[in-house]
PDB file of C-alpha atoms in Angstrom:
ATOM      1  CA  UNK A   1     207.516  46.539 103.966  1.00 41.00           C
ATOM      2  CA  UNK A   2     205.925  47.016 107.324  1.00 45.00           C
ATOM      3  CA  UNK A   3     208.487  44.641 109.308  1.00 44.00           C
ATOM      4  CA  UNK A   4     211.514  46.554 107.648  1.00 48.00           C
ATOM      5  CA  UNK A   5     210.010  49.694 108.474  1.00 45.00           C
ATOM      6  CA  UNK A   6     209.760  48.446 112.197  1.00 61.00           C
ATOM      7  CA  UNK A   7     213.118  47.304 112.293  1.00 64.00           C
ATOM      8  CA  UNK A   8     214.589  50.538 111.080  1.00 71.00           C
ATOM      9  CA  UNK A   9     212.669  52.222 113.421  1.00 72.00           C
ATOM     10  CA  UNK A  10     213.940  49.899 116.188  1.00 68.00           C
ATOM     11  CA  UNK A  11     217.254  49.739 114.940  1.00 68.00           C
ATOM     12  CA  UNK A  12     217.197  53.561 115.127  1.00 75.00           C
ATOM     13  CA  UNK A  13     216.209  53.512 118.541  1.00 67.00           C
ATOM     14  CA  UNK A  14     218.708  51.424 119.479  1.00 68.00           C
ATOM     15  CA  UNK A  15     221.312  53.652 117.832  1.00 75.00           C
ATOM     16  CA  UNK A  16     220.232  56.898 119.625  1.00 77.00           C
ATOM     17  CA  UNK A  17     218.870  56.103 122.839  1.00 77.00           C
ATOM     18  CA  UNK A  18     219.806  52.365 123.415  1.00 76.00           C
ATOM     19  CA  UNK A  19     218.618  49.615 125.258  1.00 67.00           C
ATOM     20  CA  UNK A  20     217.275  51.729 128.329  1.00 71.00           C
ATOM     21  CA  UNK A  21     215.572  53.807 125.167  1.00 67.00           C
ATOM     22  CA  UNK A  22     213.856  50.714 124.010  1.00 64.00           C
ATOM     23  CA  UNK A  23     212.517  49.507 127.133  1.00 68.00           C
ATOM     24  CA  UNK A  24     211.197  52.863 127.891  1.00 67.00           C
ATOM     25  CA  UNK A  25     209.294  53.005 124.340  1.00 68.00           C
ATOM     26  CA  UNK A  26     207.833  49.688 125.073  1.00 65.00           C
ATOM     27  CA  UNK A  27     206.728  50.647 128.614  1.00 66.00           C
ATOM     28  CA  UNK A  28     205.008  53.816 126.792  1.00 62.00           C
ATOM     29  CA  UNK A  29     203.374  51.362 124.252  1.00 65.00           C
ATOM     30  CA  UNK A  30     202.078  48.965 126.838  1.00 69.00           C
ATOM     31  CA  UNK A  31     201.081  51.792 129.075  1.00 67.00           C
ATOM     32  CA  UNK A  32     198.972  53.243 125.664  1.00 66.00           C
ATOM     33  CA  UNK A  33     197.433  49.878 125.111  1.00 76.00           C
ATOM     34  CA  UNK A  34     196.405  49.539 128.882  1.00 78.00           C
ATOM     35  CA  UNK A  35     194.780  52.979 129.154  1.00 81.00           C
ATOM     36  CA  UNK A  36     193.483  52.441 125.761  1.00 83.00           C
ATOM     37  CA  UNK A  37     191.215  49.479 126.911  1.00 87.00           C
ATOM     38  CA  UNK A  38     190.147  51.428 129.854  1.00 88.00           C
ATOM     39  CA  UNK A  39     188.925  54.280 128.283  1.00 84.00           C
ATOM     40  CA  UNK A  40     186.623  51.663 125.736  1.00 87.00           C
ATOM     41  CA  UNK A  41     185.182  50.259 129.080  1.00 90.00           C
ATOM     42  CA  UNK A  42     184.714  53.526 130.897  1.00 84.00           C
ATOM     43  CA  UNK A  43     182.800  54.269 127.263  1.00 82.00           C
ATOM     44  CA  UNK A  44     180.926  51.119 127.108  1.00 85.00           C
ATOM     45  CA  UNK A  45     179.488  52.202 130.833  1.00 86.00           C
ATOM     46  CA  UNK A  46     178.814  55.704 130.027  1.00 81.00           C
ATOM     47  CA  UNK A  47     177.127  54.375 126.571  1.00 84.00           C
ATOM     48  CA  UNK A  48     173.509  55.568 126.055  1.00 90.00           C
ATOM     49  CA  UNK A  49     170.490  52.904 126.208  1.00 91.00           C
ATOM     50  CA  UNK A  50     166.965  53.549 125.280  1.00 94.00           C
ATOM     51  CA  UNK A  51     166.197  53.723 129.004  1.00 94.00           C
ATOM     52  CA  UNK A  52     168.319  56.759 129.694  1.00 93.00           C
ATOM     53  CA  UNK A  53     167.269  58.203 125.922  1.00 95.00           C
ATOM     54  CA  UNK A  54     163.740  58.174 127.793  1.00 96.00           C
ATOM     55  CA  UNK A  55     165.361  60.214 130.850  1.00 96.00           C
ATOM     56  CA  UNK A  56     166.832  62.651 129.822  1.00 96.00           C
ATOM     57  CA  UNK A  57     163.971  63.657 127.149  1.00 97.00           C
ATOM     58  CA  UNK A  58     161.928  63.460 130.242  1.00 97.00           C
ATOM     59  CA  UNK A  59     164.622  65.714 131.754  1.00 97.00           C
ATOM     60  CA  UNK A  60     164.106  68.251 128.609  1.00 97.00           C
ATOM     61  CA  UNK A  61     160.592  68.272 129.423  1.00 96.00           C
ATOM     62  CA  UNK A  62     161.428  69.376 132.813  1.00 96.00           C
ATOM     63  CA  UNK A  63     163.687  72.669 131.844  1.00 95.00           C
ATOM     64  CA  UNK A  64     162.189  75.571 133.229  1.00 94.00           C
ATOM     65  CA  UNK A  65     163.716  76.663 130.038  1.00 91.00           C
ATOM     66  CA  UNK A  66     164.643  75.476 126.787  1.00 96.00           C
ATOM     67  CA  UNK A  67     167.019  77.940 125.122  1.00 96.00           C
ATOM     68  CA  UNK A  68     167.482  77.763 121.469  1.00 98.00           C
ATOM     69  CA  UNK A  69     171.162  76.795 120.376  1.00 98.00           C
ATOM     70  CA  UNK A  70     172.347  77.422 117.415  1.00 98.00           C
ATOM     71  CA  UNK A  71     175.174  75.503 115.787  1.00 98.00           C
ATOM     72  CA  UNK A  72     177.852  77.208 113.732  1.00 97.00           C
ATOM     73  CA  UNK A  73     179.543  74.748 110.627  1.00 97.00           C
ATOM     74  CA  UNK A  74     181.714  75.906 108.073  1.00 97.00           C
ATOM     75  CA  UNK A  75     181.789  73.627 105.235  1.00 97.00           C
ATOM     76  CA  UNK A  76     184.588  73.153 101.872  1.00 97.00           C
ATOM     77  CA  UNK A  77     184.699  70.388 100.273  1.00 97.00           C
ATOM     78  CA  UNK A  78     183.890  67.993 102.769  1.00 96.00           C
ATOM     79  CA  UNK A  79     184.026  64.269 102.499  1.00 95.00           C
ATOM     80  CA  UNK A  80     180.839  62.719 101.850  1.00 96.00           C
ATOM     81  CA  UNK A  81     180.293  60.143 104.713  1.00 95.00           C
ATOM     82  CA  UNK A  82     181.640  62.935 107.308  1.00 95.00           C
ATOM     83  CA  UNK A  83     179.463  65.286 106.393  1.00 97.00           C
ATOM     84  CA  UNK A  84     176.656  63.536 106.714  1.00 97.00           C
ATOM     85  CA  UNK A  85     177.670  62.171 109.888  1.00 95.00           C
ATOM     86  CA  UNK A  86     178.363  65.192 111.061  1.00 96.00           C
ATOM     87  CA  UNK A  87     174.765  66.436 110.434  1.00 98.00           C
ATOM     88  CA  UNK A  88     173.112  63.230 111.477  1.00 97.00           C
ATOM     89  CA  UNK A  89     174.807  64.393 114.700  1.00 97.00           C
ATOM     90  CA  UNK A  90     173.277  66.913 115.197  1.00 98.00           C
ATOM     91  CA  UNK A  91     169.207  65.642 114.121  1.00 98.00           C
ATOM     92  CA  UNK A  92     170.094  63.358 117.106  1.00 97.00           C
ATOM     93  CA  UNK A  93     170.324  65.832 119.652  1.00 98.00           C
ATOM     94  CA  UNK A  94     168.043  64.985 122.484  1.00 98.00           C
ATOM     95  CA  UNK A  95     167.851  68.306 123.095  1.00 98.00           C
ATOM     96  CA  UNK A  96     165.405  69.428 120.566  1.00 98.00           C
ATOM     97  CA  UNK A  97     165.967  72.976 120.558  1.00 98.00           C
ATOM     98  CA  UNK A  98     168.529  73.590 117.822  1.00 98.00           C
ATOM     99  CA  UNK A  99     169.374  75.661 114.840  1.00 98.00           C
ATOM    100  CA  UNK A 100     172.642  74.244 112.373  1.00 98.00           C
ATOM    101  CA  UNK A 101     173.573  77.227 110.810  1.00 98.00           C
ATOM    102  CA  UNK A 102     175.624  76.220 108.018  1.00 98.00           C
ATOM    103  CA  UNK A 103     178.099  78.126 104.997  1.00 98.00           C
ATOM    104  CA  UNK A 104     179.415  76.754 102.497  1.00 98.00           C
ATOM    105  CA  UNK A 105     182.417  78.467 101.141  1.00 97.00           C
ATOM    106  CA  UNK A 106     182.314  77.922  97.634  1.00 97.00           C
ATOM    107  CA  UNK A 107     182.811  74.321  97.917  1.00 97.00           C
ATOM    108  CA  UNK A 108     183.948  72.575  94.078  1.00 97.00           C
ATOM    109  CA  UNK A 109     182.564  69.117  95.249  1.00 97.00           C
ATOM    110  CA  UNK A 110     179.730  67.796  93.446  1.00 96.00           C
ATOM    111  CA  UNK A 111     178.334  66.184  96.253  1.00 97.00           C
ATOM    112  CA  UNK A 112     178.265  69.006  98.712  1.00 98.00           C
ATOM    113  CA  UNK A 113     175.488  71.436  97.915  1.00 98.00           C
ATOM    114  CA  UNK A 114     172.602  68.843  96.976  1.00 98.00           C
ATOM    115  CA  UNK A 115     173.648  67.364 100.238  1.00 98.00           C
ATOM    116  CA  UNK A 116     173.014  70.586 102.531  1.00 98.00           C
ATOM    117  CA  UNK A 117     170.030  71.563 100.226  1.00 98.00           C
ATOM    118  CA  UNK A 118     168.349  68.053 100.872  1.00 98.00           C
ATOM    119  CA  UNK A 119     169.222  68.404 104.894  1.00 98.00           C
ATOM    120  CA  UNK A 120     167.365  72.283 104.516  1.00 98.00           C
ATOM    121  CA  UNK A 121     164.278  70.747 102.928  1.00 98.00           C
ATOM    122  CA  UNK A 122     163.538  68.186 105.255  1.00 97.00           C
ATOM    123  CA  UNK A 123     164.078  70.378 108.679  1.00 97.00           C
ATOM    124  CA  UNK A 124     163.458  73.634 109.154  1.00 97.00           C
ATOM    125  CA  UNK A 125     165.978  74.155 111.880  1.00 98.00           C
ATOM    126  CA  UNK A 126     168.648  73.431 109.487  1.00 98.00           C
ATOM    127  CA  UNK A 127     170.125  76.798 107.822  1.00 98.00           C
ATOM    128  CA  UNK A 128     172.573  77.230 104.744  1.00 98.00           C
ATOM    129  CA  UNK A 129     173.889  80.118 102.966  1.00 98.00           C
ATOM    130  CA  UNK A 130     176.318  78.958  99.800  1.00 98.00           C
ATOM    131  CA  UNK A 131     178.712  81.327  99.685  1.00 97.00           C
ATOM    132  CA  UNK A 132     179.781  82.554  96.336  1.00 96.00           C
ATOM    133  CA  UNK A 133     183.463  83.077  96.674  1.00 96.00           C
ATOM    134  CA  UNK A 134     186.051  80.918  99.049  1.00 96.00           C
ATOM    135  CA  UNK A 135     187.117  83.181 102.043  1.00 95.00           C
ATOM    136  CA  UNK A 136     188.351  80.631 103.959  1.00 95.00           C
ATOM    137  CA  UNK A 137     187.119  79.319 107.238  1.00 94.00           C
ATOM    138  CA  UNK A 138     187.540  82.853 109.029  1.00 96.00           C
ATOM    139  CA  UNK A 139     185.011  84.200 106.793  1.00 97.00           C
ATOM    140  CA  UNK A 140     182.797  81.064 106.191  1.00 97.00           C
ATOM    141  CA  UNK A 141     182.005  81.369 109.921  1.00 96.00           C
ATOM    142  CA  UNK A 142     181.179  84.823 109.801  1.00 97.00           C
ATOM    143  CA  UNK A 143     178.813  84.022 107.069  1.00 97.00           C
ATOM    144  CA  UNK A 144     177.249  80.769 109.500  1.00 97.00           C
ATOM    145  CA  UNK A 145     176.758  83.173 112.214  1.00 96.00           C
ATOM    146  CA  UNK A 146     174.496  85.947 109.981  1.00 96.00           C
ATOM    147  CA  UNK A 147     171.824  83.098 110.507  1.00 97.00           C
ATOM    148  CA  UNK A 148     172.114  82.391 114.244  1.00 97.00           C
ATOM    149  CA  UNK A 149     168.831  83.459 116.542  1.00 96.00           C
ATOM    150  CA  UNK A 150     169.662  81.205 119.481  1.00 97.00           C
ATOM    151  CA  UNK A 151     170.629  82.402 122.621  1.00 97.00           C
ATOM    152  CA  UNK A 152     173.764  80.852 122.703  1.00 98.00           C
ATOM    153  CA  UNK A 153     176.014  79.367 119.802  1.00 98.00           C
ATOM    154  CA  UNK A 154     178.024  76.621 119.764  1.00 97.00           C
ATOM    155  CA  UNK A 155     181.106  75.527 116.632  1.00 95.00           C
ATOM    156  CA  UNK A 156     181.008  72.242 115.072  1.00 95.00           C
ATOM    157  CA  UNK A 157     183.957  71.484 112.480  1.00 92.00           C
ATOM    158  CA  UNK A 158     182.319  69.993 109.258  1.00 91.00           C
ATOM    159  CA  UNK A 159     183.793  66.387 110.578  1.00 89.00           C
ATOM    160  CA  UNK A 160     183.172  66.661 114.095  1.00 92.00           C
ATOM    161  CA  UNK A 161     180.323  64.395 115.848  1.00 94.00           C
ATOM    162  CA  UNK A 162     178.409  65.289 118.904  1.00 96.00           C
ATOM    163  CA  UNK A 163     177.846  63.167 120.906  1.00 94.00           C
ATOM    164  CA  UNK A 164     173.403  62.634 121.005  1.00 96.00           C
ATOM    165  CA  UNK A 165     173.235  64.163 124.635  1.00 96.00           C
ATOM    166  CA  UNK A 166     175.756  67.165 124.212  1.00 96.00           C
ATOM    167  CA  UNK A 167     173.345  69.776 123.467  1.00 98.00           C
ATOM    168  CA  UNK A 168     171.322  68.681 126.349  1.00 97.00           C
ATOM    169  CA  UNK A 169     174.097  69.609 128.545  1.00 97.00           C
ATOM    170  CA  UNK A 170     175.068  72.512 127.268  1.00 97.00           C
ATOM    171  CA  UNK A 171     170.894  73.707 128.285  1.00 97.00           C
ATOM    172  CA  UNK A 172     171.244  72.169 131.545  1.00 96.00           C
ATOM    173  CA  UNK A 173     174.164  74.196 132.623  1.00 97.00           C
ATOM    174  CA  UNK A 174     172.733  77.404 130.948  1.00 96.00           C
ATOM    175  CA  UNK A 175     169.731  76.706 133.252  1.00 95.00           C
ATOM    176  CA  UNK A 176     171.366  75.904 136.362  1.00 95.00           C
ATOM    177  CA  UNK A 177     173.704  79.097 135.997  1.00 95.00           C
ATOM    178  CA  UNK A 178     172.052  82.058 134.997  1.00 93.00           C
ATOM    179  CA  UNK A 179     174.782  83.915 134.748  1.00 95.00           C
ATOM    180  CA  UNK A 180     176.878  81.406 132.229  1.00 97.00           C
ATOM    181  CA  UNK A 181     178.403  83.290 129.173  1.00 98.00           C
ATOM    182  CA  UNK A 182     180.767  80.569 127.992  1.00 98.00           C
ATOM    183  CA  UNK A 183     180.344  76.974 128.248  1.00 98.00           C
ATOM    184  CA  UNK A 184     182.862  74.186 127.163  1.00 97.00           C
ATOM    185  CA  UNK A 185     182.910  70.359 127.591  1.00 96.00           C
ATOM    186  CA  UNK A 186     185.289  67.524 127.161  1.00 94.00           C
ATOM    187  CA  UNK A 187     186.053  65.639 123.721  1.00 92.00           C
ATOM    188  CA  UNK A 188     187.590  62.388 121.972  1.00 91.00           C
ATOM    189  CA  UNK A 189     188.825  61.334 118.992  1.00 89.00           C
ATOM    190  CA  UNK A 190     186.793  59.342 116.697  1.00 88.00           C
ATOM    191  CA  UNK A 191     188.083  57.607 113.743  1.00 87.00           C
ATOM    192  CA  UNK A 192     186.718  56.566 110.397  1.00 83.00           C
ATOM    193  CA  UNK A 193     185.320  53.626 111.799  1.00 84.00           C
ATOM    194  CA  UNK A 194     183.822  55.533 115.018  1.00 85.00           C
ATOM    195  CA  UNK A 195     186.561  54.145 117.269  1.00 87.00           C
ATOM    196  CA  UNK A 196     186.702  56.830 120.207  1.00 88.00           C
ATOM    197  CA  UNK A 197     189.995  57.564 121.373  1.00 86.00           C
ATOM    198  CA  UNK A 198     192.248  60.316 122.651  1.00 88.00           C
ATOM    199  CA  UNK A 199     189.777  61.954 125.940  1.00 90.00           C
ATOM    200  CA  UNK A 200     191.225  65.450 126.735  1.00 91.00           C
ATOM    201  CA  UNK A 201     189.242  65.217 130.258  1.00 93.00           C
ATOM    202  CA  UNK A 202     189.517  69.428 130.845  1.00 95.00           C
ATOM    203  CA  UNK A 203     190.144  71.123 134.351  1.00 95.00           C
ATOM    204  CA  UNK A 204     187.962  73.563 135.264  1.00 95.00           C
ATOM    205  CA  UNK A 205     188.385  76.950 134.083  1.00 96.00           C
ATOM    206  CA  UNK A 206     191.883  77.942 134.691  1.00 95.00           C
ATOM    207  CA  UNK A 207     192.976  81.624 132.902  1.00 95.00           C
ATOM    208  CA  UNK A 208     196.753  81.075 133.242  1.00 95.00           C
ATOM    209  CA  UNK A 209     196.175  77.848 131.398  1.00 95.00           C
ATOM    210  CA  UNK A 210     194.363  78.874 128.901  1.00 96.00           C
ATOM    211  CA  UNK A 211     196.691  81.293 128.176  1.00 95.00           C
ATOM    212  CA  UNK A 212     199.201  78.941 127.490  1.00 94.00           C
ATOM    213  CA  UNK A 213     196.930  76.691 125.058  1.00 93.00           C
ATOM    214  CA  UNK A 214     192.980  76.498 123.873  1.00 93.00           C
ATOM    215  CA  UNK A 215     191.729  74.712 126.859  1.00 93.00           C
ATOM    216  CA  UNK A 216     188.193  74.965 125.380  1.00 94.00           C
ATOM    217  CA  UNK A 217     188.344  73.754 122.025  1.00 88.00           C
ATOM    218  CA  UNK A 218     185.368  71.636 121.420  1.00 89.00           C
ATOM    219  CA  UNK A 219     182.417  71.616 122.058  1.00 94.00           C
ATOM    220  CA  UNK A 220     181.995  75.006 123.202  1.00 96.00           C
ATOM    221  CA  UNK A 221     178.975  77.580 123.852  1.00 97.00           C
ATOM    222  CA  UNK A 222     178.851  80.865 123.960  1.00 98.00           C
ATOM    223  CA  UNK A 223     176.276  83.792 125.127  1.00 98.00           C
ATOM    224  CA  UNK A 224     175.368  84.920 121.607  1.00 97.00           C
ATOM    225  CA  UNK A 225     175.056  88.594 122.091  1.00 97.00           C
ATOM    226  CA  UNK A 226     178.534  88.718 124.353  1.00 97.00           C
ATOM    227  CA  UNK A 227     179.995  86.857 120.610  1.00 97.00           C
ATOM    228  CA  UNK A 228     178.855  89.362 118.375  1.00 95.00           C
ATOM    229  CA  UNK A 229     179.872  92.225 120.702  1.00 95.00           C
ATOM    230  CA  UNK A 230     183.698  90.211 120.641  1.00 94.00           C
ATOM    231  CA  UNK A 231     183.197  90.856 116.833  1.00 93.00           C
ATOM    232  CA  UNK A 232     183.085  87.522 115.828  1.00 94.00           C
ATOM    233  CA  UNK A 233     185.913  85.492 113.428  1.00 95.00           C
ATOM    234  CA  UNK A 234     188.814  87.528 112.264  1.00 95.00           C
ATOM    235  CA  UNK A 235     190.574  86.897 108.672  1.00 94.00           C
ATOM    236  CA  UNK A 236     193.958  86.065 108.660  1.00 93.00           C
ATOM    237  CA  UNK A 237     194.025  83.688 111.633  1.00 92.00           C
ATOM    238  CA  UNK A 238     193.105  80.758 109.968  1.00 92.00           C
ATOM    239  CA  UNK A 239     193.962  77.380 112.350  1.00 91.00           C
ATOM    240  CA  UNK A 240     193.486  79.509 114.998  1.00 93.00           C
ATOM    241  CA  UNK A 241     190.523  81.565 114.574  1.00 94.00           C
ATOM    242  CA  UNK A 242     188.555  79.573 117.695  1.00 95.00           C
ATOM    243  CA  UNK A 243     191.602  80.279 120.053  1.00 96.00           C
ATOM    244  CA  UNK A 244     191.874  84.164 119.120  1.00 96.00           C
ATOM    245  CA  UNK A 245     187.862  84.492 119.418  1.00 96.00           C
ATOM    246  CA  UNK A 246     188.126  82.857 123.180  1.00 97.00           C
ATOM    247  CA  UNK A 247     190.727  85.104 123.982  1.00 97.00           C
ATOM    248  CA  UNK A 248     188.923  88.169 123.102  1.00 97.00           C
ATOM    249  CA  UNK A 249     185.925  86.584 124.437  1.00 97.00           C
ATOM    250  CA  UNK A 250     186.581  86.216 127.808  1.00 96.00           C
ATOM    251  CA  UNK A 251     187.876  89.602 128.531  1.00 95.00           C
ATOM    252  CA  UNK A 252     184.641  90.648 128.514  1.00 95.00           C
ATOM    253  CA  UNK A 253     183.302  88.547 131.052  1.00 97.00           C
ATOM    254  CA  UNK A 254     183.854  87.848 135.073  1.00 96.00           C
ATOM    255  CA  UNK A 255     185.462  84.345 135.309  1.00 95.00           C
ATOM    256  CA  UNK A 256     182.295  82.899 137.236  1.00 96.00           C
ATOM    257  CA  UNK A 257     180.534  83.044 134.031  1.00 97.00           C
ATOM    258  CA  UNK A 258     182.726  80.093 132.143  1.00 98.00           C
ATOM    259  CA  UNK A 259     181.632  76.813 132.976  1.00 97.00           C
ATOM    260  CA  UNK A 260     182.969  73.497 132.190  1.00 97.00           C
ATOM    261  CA  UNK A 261     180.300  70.756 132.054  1.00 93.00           C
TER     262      UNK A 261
END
């Protein structure tokens, strides 16, 4: 079934673009596979070792200060193994000083609540409100942020991984700019077998660009209080609820104050 579905494809190809079609698809597939393998090694070299673990704890120790960061998740329904990954993720953090503040909107599975209830219990930085009705995620991260304290909050999607030195970097830059309201980083794909793939290596912060797409995405921080005063996640724009927050976000603040790390 596989081989006939590659010939039609090919055969398709052929038909509609030709042969100068079908060399350029297998250029674009060679050129994939090439920059595929280079990412992996530029990965393997970045790759954490107990070594740097020790460095960059060290480095914690070091902060002149250690602002608390609280981490917003929505949860529904969520697949086992990713949720728990995605929490693991975040009890990794080098950066110790965390809060997961986490709503569950009136998930049906089983699984889920015993799950968040059994993270809660063992680690007092982890927060959860179960929601009694499904508002979608709009609301759900409304909910999430009723429990944030930190000084700055950052969104994690309920199967997103960090990354066990993000949060570090996210205090870093809030020490060495004072004056840093907003705060986004790079990301990957990761698959179910923790494959990375996919970088979106960002710019700096460019407003005419990020009026043409969500150039911040993931992972992001922002300045708690200038959040709130934005007025937080609004219902009905669901998919895109991150993207209209960021654009009402950074009308309130001097372009100097968004960092990319």
């Amino acid at each position: 079934m596989a081989f006939r579905l590659k010939t039609t494809k090919l055969w398709l190809l052929l038909r509609d673009e030709g042969f100068a079609g079908l060399r350029a698809k297998i250029s674009d597939k060679r050129r994939d596979r090439s920059e595929e393998r280079r990412y992996q090694r530029w990965i393997e070299r970045g790759s954490l070792d107990d070594g740097r673990r020790r460095q960059i704890r060290e480095m914690v120790k070091a902060l002149p200060q250690t602002p608390l960061i609280s981490i917003l998740l929505p949860v529904y329904n969520t697949d086992e193994r990713f949720l728990r990954l995605c929490v693991e993720s975040v009890k990794s953090q080098l950066y110790p000083y965390w809060q997961l503040c986490i709503a569950d909107d009136a998930s049906t599975a089983k699984h889920v609540r015993p799950i968040l209830e059994k993270y809660a219990s063992e680690d007092e930085r982890v927060k959860v409100i179960f929601r009694e009705t499904n508002g979608h995620i709009s609301a759900a991260s409304n909910t999430a942020l009723e429990l944030v304290s930190g000084e700055f909050t950052t969104l994690l999607d309920h199967d997103d991984e960090l990354s066990e030195d993000a949060l570090f970097w996210i205090a870093q830059e809030i020490d060495d700019h004072k004056n840093a309201e907003l705060i986004y980083s790079d990301e990957d794909l990761v698959d179910d077998r923790g494959r990375r793939s996919r970088p979106r290596f960002k710019p700096d912060w460019s407003p005419d660009l990020f009026l043409s797409l969500n150039l911040l995405n993931h992972l992001v921080a922002f300045r708690t209080d200038t959040l709130k005063k934005a007025g937080g996640f609004r219902e009905g724009f669901e998919g895109s609820q991150d993207y209209d927050l960021e654009l009402r976000f950074v009308e309130q603040i001097p372009e100097v104050a968004v960092r990319h790390i």
